[in-house]
PDB file of C-alpha atoms in Angstrom:
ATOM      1  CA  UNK A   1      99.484 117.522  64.576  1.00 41.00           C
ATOM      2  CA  UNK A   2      99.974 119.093  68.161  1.00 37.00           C
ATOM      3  CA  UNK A   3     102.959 120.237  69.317  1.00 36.00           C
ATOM      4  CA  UNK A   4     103.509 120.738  73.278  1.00 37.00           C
ATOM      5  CA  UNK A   5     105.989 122.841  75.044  1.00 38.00           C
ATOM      6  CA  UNK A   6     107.633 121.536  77.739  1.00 37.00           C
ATOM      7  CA  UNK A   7     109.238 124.181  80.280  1.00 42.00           C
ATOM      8  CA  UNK A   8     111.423 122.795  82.287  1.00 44.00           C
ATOM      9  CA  UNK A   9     112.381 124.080  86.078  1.00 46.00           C
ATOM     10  CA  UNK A  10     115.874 124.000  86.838  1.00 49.00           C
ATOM     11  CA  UNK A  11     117.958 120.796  88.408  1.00 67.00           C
ATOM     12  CA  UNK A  12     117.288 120.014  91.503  1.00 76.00           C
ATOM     13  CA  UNK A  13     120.349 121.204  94.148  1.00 76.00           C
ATOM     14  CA  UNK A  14     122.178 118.379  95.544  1.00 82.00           C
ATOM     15  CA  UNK A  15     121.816 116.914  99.186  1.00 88.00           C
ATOM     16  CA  UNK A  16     118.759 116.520 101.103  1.00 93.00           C
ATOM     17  CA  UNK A  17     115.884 117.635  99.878  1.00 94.00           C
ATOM     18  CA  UNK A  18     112.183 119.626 101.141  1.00 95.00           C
ATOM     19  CA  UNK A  19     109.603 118.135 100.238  1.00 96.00           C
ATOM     20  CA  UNK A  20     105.654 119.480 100.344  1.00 97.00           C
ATOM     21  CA  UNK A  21     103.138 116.804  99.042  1.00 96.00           C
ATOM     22  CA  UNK A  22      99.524 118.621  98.445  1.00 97.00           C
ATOM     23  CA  UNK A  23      96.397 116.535  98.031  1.00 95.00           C
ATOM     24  CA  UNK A  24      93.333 114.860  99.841  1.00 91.00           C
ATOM     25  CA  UNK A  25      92.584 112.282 102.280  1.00 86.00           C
ATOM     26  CA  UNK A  26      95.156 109.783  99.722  1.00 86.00           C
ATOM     27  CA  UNK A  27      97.872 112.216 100.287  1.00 87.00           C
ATOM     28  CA  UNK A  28      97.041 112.477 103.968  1.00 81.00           C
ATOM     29  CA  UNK A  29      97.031 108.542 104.301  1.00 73.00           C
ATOM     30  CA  UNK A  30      93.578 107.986 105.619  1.00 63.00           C
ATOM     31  CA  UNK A  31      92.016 104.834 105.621  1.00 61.00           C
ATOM     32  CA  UNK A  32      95.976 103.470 104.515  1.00 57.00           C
ATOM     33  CA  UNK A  33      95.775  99.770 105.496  1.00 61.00           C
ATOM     34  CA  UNK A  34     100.035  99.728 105.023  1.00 62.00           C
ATOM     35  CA  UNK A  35     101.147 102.373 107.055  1.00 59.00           C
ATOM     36  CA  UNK A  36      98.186 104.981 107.942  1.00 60.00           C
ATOM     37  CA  UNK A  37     100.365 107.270 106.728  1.00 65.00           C
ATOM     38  CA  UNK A  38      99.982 107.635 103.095  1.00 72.00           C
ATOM     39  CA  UNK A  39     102.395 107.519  99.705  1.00 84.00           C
ATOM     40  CA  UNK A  40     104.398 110.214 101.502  1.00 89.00           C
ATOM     41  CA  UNK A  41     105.911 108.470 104.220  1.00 88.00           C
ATOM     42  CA  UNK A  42     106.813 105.536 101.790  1.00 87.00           C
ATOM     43  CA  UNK A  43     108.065 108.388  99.104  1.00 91.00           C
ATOM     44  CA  UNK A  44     110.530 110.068 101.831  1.00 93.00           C
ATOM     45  CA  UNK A  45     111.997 106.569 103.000  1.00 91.00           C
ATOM     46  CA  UNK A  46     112.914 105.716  99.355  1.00 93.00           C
ATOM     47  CA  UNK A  47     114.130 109.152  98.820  1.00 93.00           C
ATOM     48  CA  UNK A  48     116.261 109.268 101.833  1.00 93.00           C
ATOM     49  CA  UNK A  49     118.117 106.569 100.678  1.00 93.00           C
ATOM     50  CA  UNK A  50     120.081 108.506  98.359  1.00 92.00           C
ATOM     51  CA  UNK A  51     119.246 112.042  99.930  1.00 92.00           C
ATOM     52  CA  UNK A  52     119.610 111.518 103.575  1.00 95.00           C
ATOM     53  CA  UNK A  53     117.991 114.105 105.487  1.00 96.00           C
ATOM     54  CA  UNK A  54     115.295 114.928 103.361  1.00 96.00           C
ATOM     55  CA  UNK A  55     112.104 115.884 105.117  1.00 96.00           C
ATOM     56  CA  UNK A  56     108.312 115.493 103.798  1.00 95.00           C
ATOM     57  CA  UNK A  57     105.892 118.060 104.838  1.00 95.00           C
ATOM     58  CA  UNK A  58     102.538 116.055 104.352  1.00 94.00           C
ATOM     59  CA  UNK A  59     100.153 118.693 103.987  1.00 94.00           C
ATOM     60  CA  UNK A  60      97.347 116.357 102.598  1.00 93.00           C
ATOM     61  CA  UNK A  61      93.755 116.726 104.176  1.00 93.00           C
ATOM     62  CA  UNK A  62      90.561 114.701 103.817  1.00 91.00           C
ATOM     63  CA  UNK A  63      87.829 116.198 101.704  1.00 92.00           C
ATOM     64  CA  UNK A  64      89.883 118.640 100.312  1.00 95.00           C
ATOM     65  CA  UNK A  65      88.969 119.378  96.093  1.00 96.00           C
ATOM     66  CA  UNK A  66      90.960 121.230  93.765  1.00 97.00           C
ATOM     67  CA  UNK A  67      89.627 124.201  94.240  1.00 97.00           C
ATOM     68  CA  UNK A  68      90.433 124.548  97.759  1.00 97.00           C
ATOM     69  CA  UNK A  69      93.578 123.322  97.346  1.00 97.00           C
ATOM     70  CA  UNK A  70      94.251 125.978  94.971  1.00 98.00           C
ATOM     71  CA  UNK A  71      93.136 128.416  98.237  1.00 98.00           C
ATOM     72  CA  UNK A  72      94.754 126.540 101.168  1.00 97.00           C
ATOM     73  CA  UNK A  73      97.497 124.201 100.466  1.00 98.00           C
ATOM     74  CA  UNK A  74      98.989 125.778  97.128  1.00 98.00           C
ATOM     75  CA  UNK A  75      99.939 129.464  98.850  1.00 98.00           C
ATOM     76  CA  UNK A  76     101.551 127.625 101.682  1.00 97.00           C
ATOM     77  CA  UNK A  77     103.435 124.906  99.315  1.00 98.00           C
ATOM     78  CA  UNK A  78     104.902 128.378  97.341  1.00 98.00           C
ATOM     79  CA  UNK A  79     105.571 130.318 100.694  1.00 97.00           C
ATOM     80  CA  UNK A  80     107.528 127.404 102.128  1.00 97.00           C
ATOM     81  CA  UNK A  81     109.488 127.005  98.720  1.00 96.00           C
ATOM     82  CA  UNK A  82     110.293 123.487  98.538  1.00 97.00           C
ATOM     83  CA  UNK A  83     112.891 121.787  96.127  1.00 96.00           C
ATOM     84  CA  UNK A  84     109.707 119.321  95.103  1.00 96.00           C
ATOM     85  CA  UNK A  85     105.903 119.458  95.367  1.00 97.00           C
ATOM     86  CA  UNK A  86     103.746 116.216  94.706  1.00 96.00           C
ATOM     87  CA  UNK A  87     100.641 117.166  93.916  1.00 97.00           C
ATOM     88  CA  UNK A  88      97.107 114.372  93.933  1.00 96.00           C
ATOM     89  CA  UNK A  89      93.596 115.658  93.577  1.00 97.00           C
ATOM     90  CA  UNK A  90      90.536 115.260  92.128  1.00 95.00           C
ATOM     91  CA  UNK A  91      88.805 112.274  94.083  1.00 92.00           C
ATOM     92  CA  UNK A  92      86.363 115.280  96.075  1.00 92.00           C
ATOM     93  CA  UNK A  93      85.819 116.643  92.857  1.00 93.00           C
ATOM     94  CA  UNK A  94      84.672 113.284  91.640  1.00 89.00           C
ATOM     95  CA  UNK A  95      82.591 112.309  94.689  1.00 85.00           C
ATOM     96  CA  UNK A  96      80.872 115.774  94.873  1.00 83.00           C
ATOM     97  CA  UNK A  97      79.931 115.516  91.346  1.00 77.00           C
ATOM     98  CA  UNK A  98      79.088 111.736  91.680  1.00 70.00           C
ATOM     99  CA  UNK A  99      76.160 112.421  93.958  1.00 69.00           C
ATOM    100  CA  UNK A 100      74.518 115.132  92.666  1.00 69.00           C
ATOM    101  CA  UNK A 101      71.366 113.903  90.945  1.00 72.00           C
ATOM    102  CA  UNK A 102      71.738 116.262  87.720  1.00 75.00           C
ATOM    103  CA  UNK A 103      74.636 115.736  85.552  1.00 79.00           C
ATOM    104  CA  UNK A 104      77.243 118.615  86.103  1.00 78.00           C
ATOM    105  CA  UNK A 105      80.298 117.447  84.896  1.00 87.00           C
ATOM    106  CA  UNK A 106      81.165 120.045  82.142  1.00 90.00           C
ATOM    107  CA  UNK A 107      81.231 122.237  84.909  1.00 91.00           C
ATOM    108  CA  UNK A 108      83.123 119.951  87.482  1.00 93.00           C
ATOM    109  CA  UNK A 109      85.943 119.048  84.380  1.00 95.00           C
ATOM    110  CA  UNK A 110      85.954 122.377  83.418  1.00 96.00           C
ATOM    111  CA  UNK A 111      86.639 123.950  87.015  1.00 96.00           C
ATOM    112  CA  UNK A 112      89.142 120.610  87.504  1.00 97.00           C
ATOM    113  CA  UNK A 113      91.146 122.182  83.938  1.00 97.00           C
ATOM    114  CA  UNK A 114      91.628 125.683  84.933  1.00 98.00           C
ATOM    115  CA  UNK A 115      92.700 124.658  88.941  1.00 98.00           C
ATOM    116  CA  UNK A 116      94.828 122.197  87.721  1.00 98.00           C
ATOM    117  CA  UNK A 117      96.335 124.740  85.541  1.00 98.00           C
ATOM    118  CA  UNK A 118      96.723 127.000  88.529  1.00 98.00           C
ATOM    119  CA  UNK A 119      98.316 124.903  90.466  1.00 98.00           C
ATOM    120  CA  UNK A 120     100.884 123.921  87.665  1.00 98.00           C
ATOM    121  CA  UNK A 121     101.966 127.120  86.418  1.00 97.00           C
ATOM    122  CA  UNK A 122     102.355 128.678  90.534  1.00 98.00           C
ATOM    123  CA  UNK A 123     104.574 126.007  91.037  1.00 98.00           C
ATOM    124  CA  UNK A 124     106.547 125.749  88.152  1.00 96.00           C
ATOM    125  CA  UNK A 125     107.099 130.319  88.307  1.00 96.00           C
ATOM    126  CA  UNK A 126     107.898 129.834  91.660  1.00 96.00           C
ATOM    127  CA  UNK A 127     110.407 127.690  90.752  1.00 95.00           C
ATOM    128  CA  UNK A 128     109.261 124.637  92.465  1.00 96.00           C
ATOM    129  CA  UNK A 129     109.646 121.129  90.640  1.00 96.00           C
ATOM    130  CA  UNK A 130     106.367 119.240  90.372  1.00 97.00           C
ATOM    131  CA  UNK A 131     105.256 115.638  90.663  1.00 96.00           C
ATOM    132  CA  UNK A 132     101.203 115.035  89.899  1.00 96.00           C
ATOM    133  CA  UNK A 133      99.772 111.978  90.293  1.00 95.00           C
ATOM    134  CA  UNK A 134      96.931 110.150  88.197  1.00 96.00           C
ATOM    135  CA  UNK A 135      93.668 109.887  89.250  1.00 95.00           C
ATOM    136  CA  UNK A 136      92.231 106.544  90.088  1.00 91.00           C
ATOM    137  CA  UNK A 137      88.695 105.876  89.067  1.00 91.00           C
ATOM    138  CA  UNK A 138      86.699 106.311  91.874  1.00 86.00           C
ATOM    139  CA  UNK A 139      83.496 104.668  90.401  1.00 86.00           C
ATOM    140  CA  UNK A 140      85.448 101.335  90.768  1.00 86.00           C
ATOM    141  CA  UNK A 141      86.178 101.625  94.484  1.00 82.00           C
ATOM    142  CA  UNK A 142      84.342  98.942  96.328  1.00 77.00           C
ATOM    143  CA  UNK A 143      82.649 101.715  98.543  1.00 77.00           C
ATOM    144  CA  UNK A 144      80.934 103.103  95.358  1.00 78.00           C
ATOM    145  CA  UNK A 145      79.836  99.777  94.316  1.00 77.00           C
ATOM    146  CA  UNK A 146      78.264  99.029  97.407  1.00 68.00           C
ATOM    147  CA  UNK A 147      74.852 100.661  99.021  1.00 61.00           C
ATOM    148  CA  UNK A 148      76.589 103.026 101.282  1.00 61.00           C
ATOM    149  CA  UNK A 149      77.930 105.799  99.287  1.00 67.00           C
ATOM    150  CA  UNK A 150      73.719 105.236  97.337  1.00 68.00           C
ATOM    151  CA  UNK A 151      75.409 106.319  93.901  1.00 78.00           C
ATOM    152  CA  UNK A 152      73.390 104.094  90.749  1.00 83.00           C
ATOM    153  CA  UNK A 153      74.749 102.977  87.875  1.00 86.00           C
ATOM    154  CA  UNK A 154      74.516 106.310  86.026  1.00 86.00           C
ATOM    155  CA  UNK A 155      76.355 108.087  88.643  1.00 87.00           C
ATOM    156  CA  UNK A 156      79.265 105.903  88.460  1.00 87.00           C
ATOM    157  CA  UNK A 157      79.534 105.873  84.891  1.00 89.00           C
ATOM    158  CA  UNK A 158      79.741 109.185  84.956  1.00 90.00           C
ATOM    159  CA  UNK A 159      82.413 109.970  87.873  1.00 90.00           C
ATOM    160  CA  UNK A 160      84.278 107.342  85.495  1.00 93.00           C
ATOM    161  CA  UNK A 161      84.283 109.566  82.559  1.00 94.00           C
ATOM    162  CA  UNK A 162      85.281 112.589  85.027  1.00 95.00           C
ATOM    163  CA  UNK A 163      88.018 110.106  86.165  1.00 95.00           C
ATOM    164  CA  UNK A 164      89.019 109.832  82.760  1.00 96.00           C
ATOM    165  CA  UNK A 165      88.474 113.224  81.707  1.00 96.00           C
ATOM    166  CA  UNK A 166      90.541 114.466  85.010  1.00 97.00           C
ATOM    167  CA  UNK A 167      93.572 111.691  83.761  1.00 97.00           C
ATOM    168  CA  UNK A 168      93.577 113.903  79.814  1.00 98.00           C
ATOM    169  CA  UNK A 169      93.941 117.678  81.976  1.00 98.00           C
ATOM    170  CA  UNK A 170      96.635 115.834  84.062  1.00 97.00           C
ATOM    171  CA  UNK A 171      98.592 114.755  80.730  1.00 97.00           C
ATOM    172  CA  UNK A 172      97.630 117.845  78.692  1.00 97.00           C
ATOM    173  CA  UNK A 173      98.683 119.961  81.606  1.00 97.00           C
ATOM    174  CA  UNK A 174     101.832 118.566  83.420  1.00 96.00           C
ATOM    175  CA  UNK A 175     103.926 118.712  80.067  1.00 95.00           C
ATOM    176  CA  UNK A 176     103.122 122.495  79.915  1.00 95.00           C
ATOM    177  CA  UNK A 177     104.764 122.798  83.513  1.00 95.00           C
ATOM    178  CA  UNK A 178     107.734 119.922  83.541  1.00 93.00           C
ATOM    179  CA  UNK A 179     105.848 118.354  86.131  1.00 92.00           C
TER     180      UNK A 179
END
């Protein structure tokens, strides 16, 4: 049997809240047929409904991975110390990995765990509560199907088992963290 323990940040202060989401081109909103804005902008209406004046600092960019998220995006998430950080990554990871021709994904999971980890336990000692998101499986994405991305069969099965593997770190991890 396994037992995890669950830190927990402190409650969140009342009244409106700053928000910092931290992610890739799905945090940044590209190619969003709703609003071309993202999840953010839909988050911060919903939570302004009950904390009006909230603000959402969308720091999202396309191509970003998790490692240089851990560089770029995480030490200006902490510096700005935000009552809430949402955090989605890992689709760069998956793509990058996805094309190479040799299978490197013990590497690409492995480097996914321990910035994943980072990223986690910076937040959560700075205090900072943490929402990650799931990973979707890229290898289902009609782009990857298709002949312009030129991944074959063997390449999408395995960015689906990263996908998978990436979705285990997420639940092993955010427990650790309270995220």
């Amino acid at each position: 049997q396994t037992t995890t323990t669950v830190h927990t940040n402190s409650s969140i202060r009342a009244g409106s809240l700053s928000m910092y989401a931290l992610g890739d081109s799905l945090t940044a909103g590209d190619r969003d047929e709703t609003d071309r804005q993202g999840y953010t902008s839909r988050l911060l209406t919903k939570v302004n409904t009950i904390r009006a004046g909230s603000q959402m600092h969308d720091i999202g960019v396309s191509g970003v991975d998790s490692s240089t998220l851990v560089s770029d995006q995480l030490p200006q998430a902490i510096s700005a110390h935000p009552d809430i950080v949402t955090v989605l990554i890992g689709s760069n990871d998956m793509w990058q990995d996805g094309w190479n021709e040799n299978d490197t994904s013990a590497g690409t999971i492995a480097a996914y765990r321990e910035n994943m980890n980072t990223i986690l336990s910076r937040l959560h000692n700075a205090g900072i509560k943490v929402y990650v998101g799931l990973v979707d499986d890229q290898s289902l994405r009609p782009v990857a199907q298709g002949d312009g991305m030129g991944l074959n069969n063997a390449q999408r099965a395995r960015m689906s088992r990263i996908a998978s593997a990436f979705n285990q770190i997420i639940r092993e991890k955010a427990p650790q963290y309270g995220a």
